[in-house]
Every structure is written in C-alpha cells, then in structure tokens.
mmCIF file of C-alpha atoms and ligand atoms in Angstrom:
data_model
loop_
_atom_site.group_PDB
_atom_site.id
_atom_site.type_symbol
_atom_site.label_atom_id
_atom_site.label_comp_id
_atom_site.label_asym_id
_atom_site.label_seq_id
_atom_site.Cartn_x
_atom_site.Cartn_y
_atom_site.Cartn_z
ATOM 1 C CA UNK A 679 0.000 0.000 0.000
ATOM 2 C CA UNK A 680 0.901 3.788 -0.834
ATOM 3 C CA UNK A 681 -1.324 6.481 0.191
ATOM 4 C CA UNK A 682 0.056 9.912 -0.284
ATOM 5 C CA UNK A 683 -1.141 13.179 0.936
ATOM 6 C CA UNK A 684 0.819 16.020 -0.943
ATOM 7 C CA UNK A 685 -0.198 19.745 -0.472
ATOM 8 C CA UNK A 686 -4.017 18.689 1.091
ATOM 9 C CA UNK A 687 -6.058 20.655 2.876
ATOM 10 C CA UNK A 688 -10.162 20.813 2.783
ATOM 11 C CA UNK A 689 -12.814 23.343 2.886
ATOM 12 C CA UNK A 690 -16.286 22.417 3.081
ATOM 13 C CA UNK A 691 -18.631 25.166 0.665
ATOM 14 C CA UNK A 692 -19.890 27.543 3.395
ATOM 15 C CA UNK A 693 -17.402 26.683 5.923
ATOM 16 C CA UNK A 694 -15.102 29.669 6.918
ATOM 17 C CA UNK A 695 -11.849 27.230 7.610
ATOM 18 C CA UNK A 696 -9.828 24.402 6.358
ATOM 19 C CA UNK A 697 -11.083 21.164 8.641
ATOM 20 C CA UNK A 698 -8.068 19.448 7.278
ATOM 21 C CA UNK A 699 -4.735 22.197 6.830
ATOM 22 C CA UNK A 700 -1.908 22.013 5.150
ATOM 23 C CA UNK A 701 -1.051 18.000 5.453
ATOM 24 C CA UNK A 702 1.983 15.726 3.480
ATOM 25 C CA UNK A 703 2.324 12.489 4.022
ATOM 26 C CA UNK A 704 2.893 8.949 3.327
ATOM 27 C CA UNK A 705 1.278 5.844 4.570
ATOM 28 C CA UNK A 706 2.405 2.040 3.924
ATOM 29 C CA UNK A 707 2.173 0.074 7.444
ATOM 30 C CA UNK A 708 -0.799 -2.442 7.863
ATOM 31 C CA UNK A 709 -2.047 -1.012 10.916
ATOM 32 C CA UNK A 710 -2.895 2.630 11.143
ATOM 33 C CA UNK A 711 -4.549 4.040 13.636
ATOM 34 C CA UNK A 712 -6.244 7.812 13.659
ATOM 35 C CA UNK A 713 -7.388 9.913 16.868
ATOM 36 C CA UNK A 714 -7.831 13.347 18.456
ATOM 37 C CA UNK A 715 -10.873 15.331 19.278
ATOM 38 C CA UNK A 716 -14.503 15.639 18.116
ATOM 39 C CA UNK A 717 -13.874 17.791 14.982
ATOM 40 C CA UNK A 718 -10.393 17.542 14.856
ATOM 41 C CA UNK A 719 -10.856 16.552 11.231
ATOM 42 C CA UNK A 720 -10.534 12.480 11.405
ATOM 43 C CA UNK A 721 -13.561 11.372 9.266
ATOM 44 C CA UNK A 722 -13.095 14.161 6.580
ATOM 45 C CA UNK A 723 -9.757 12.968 6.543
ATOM 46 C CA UNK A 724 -10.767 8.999 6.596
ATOM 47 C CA UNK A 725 -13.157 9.873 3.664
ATOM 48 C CA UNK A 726 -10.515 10.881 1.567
ATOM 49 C CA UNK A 727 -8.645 8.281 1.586
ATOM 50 C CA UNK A 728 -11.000 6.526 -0.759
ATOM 51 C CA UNK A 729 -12.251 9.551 -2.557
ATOM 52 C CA UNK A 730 -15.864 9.819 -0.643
ATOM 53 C CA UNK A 731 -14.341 13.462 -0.035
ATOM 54 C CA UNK A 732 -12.239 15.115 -2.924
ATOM 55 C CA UNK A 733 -9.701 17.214 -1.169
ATOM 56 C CA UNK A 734 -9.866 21.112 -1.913
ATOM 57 C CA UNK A 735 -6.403 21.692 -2.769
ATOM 58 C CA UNK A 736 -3.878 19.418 -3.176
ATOM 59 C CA UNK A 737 -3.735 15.508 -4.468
ATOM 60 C CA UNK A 738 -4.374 12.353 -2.346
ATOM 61 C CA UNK A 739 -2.964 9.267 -4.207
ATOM 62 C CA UNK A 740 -3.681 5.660 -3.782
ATOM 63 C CA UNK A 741 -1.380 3.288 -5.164
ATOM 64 C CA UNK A 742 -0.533 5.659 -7.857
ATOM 65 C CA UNK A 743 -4.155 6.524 -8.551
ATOM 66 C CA UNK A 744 -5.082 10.551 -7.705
ATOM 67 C CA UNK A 745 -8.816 9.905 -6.089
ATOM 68 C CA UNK A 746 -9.640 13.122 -7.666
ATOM 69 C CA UNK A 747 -9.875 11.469 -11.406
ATOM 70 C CA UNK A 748 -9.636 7.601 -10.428
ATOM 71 C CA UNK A 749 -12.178 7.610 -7.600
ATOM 72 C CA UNK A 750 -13.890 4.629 -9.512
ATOM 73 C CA UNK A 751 -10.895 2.668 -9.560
ATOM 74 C CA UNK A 752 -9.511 3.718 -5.833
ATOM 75 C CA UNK A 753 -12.643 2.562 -4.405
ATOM 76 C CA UNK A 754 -12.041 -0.974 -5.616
ATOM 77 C CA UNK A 755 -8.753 -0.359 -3.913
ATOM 78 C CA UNK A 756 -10.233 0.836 -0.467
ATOM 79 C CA UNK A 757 -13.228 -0.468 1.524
ATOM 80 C CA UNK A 758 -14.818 1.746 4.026
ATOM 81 C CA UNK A 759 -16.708 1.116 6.963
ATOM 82 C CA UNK A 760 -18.717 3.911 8.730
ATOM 83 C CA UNK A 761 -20.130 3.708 12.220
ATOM 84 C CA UNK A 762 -23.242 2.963 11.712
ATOM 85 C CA UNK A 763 -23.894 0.236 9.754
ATOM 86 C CA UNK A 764 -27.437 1.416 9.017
ATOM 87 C CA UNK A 765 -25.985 3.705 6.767
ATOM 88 C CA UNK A 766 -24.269 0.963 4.357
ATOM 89 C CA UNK A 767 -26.690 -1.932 4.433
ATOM 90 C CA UNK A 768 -28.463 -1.890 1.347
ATOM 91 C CA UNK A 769 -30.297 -4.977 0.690
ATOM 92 C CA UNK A 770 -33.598 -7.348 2.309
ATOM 93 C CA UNK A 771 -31.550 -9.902 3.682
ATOM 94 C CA UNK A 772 -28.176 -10.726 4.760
ATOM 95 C CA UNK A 773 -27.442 -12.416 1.883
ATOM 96 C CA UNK A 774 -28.453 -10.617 -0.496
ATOM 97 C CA UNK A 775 -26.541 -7.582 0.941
ATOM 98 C CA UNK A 776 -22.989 -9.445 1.066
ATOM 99 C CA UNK A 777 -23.361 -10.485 -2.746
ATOM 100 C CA UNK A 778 -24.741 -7.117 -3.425
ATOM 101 C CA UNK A 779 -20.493 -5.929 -3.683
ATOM 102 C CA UNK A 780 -19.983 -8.684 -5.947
ATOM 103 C CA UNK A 781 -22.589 -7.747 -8.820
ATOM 104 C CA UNK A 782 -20.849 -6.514 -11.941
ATOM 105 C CA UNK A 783 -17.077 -8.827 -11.296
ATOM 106 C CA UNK A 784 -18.456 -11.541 -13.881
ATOM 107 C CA UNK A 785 -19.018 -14.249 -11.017
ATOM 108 C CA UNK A 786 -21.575 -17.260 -11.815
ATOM 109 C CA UNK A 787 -24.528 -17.694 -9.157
ATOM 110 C CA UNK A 788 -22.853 -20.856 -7.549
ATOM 111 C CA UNK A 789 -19.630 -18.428 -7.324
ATOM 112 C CA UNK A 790 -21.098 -15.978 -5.557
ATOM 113 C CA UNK A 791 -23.256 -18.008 -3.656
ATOM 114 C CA UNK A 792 -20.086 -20.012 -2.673
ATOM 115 C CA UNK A 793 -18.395 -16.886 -1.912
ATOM 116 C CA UNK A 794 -21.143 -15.108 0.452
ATOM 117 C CA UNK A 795 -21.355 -18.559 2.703
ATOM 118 C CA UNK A 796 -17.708 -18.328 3.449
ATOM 119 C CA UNK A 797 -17.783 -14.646 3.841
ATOM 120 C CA UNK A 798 -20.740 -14.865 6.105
ATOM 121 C CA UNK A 799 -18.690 -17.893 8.082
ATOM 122 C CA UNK A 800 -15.937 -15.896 8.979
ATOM 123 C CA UNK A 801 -17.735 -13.231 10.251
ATOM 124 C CA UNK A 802 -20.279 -15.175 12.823
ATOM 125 C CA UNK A 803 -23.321 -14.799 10.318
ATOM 126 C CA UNK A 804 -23.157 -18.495 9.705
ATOM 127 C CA UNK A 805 -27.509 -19.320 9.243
ATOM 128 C CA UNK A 806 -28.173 -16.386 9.173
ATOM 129 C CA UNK A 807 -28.288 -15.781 5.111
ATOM 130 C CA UNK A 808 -32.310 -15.346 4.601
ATOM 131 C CA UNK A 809 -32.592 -13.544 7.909
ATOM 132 C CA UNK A 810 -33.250 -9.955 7.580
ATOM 133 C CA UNK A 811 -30.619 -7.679 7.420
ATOM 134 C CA UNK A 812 -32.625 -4.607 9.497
ATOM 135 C CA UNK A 813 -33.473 -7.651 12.330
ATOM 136 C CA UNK A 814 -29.988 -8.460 13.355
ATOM 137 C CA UNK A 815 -28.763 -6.908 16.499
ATOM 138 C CA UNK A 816 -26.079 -3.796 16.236
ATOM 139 C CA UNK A 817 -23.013 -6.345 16.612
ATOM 140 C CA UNK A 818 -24.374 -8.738 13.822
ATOM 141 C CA UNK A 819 -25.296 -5.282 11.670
ATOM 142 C CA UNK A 820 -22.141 -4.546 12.290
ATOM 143 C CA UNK A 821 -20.611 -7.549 11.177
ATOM 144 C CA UNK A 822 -22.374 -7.791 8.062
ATOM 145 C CA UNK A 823 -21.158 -4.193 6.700
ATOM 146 C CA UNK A 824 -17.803 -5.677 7.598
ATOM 147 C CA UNK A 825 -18.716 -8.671 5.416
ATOM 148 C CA UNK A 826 -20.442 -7.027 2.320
ATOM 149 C CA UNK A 827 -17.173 -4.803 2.431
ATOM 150 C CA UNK A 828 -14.649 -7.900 2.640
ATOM 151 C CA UNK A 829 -16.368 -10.100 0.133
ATOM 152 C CA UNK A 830 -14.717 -7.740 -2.692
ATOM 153 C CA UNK A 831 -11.156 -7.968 -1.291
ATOM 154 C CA UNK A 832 -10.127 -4.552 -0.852
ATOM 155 C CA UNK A 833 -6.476 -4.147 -0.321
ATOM 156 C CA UNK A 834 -7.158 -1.597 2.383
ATOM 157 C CA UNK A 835 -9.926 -0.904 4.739
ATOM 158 C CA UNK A 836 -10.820 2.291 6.120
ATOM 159 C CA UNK A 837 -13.307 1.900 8.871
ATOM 160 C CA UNK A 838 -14.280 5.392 10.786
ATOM 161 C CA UNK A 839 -15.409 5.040 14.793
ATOM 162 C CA UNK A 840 -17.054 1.313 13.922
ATOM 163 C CA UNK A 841 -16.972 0.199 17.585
ATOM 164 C CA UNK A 842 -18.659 3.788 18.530
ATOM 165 C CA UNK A 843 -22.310 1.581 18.923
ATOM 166 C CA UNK A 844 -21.072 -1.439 20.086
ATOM 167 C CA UNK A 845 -21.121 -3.270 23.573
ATOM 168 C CA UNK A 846 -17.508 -4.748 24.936
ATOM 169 C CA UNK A 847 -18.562 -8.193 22.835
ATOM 170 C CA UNK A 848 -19.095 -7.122 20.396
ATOM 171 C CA UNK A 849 -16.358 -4.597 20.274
ATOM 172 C CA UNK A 850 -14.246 -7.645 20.845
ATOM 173 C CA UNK A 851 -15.482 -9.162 17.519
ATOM 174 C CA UNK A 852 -14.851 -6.292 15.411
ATOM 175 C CA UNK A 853 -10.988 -6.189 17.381
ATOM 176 C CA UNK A 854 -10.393 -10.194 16.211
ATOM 177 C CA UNK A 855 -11.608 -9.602 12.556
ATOM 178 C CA UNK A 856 -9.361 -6.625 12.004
ATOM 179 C CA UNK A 857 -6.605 -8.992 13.751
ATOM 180 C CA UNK A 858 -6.846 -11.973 11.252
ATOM 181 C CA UNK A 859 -7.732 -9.142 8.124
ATOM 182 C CA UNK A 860 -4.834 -9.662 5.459
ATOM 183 C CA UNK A 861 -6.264 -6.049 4.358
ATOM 184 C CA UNK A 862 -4.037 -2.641 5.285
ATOM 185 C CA UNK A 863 -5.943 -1.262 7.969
ATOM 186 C CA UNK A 864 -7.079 2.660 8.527
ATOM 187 C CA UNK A 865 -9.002 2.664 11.815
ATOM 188 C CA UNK A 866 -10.282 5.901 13.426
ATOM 189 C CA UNK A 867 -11.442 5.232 16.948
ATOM 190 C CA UNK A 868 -11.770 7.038 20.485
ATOM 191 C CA UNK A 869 -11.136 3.297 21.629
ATOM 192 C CA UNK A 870 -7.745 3.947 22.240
ATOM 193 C CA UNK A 871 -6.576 0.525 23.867
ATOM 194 C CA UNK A 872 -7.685 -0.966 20.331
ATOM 195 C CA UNK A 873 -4.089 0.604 19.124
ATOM 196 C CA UNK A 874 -1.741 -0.672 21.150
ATOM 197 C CA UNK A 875 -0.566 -3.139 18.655
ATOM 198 C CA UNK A 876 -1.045 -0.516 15.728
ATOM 199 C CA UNK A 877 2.457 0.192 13.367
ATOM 200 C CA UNK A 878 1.593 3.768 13.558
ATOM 201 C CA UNK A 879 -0.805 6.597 15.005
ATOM 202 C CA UNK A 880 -1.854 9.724 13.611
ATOM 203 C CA UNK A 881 -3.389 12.250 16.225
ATOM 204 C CA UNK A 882 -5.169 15.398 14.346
ATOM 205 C CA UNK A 883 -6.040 18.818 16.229
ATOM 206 C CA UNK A 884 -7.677 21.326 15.303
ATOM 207 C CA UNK A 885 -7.732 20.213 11.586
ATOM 208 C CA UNK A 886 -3.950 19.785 11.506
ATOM 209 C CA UNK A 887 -1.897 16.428 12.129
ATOM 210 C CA UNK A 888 -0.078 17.456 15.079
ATOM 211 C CA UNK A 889 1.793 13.834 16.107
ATOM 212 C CA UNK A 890 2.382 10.760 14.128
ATOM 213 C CA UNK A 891 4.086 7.956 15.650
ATOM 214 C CA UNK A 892 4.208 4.715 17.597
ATOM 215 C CA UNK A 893 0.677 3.936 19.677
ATOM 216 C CA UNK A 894 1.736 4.881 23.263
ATOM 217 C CA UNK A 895 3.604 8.099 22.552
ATOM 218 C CA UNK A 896 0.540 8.868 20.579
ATOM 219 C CA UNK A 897 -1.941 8.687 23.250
ATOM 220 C CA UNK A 898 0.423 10.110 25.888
ATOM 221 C CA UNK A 899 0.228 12.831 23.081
ATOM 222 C CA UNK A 900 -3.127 13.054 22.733
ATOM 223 C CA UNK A 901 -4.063 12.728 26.355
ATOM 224 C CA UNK A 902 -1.661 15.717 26.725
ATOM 225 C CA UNK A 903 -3.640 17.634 24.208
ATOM 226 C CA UNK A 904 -7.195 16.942 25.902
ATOM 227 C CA UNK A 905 -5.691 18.593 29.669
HETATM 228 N N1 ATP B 1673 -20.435 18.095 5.224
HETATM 229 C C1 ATP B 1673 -19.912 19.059 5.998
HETATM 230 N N2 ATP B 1673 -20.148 20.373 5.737
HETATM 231 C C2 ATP B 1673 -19.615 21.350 6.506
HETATM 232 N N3 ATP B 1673 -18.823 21.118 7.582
HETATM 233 C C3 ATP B 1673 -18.564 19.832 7.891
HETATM 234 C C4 ATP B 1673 -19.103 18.739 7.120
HETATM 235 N N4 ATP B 1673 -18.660 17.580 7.677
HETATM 236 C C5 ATP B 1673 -17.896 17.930 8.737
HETATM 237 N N5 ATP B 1673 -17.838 19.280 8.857
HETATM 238 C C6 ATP B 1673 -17.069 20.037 9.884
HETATM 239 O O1 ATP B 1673 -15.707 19.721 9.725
HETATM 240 C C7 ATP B 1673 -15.051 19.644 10.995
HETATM 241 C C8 ATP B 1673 -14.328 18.315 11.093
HETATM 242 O O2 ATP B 1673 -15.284 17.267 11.099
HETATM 243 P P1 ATP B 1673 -14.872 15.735 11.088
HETATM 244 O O3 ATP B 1673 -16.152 14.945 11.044
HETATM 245 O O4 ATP B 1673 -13.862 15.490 10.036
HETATM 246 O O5 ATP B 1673 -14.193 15.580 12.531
HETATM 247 P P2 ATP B 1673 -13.904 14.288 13.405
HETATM 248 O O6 ATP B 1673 -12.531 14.475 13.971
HETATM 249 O O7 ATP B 1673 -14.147 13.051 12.627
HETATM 250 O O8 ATP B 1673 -14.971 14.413 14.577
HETATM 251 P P3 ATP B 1673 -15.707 13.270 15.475
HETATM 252 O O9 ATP B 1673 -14.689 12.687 16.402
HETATM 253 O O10 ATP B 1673 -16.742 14.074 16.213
HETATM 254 O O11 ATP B 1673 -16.320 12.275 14.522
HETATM 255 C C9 ATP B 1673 -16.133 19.852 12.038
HETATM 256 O O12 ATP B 1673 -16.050 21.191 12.476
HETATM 257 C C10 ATP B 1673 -17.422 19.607 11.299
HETATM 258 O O13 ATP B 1673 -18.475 20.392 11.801
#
C-alpha cells in the first residue's frame, strides 16, 4: 500500500476554515490508527482516503491513482466502513446484501453463492443468510457491513469510529476480525486501547496532524492535548 497526501487541505462550501490544513504524508504500514478530538478533522480525513471526499487543494494518491480522477478505480482499492452500519446496508436480507459488492465482477450464481457462505462464516453470520438484514442486532449489523465490504477484497480498509455503537462483545469481535484481516488497515477510533498493537498513530487537532508515531507516545500525546 501507498497512500500519499501532498499539499491537502479541505474546505467544506460555506465553511469559513480548512477542517483538514496544510497535510503531506505517506502511509504504507498495515495497521494505522487515527485519533484526536470531536472535529479535529478524522472522518473528513478517513473519507478521503478513498475519494468519498475530494480534497480542496492538493492531491491524495492511492497506489498511484489521484482519487480526484480515479475515484472509480480507488474505491475498488479501499473499503470503508462507517459507524453505523445502518448507513451501508443496502439490501432485504443478509445475503443478499454481502453479494450485493460482488454484482458486476463476472461471477456465476454458484460463485457468488459459494463466496457469500464463506464470507458470512468468517464473520459469525453463519444461518443467518435469509434472515433480515434490518433484524440483526447492532453487533451482527455490524458484522455484516464488515462482510459485504470484505467479500470484494479490498487491499485496504478504512473503517471510521465502527466500535462507537457497540457493547464490549461485540467490540471484541470487530478487534479479532481486524486482527486476522490480510487487508491494510485505517481505523479511526476514540477506543484507544484498540491501538496498542497498531504500526503507527496519527493524532489530528484542530484540523492539523499534530503527532504521528508509535501507539503509546501517541496517546500520551493526545491525552496531553485533551488537559
Ligand atoms: N459536510 C460538511 N459540511 C460542513 N462542515 C462539515 C461537514 N462535515 C464535517 N464538517 C465540519 O468539519 C469539521 C471536522 O469534522 P470531522 O467529522 O472530520 O471531525 P472528526 O474528527 O471526525 O470528529 P468526530 O470525532 O466528532 O467524529 C467539524 O467542524 C465539522 O463540523
């Protein structure tokens, strides 16, 4: 993986600042971590990592491709997981939501079919194919976003505050799925214990990155910052 940020920063229309200023830099590890405050920028910085948010100035680039003119292509690249998984299931049944990702990639029924089960296996939804996607408790919900995004095989995965809504189990679950994900991982969490195995931590302030480096120095920074 190679994610660069050259030159970026990010106005909303009809907001008076930059909520992202003035940020370079280069991400490869597997596990990345993001914190700092509410508004600090984090999720307008996780959505442009796969182009959900074009930046105002400057050029994000995934793997070579600049999000601005490739965001088709980068969002093959990158998966992305939002908090609530309300937002990002999209079909009757659980099932039918997982394959949903795969229509379009030239896969017979038995393929996909074949695929889902396995995906669905992996991720504790095992049965639970027919069931109804909008019955399943917030852990399972959450579960099956995770599985509708990993069914495509993204090489990355960018998942913004998705233990926000979760109890401790099922916070657990979503910890041991990221563990045994092959995917590069972009997590943006208050949870801050889930980092402590992270490669690397990014803590934004005030719309700038203001410390990026190993998980415990990054929390003693951040905890510094919240005094
Ligand atoms: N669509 C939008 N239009 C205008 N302003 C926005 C929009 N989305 C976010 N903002 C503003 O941008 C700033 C940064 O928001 P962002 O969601 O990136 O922060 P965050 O660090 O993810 O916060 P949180 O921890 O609360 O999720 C905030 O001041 C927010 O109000």
């Amino acid at each position: 993986m190679l994610i660069e940020f050259t030159g970026v920063s990010h106005v909303y229309p009809g907001s008076p600042r930059a909520v992202v200023q003035e940020l370079d830099l280069t991400l490869t590890e597997s596990r990345i971590g993001v914190i700092g405050a509410n508004g600090s920028g984090k999720s307008t910085f996780a959505r442009m990592l796969n182009g959900l948010i074009v930046p105002s100035s400057g050029t994000v680039s995934v793997n070579g491709l600049d999000t601005a003119r490739k965001g088709r292509e980068v969002r093959r690249q990158v998966g992305f997981c939002f908090t609530d998984p309300d937002s990002q299931i999209v079909m009757p049944t659980v099932a039918e939501d997982v394959a949903f990702g795969l229509r379009r990639r030239g896969l017979s029924k038995p393929e996909i079919a074949a695929k889902v089960a396995t995906t669905l296996a992996a991720h504790g939804l095992e049965g639970y194919g027919e069931h109804p996607a909008h019955l399943l408790s917030a852990g399972q919900k959450q579960m099956l976003a995770l599985s509708s995004i990993l069914v495509t095989d993204p090489a990355i995965l960018v998942m913004d505050e998705p233990t926000t809504l979760l109890d401790l189990r099922n916070t657990r679950r979503v910890v041991a799925a990221i563990e045994s994900m092959h995917q590069h991982v972009i997590l943006v969490t208050h949870h801050l214990d889930l980092l402590a195995d992270f490669d690397r931590v990014l803590v934004f302030d005030e719309s700038r990155l203001v410390f990026d480096g190993l998980p415990e120095k990054a929390v003693e920074h951040y905890l510094g910052l919240m005094e």
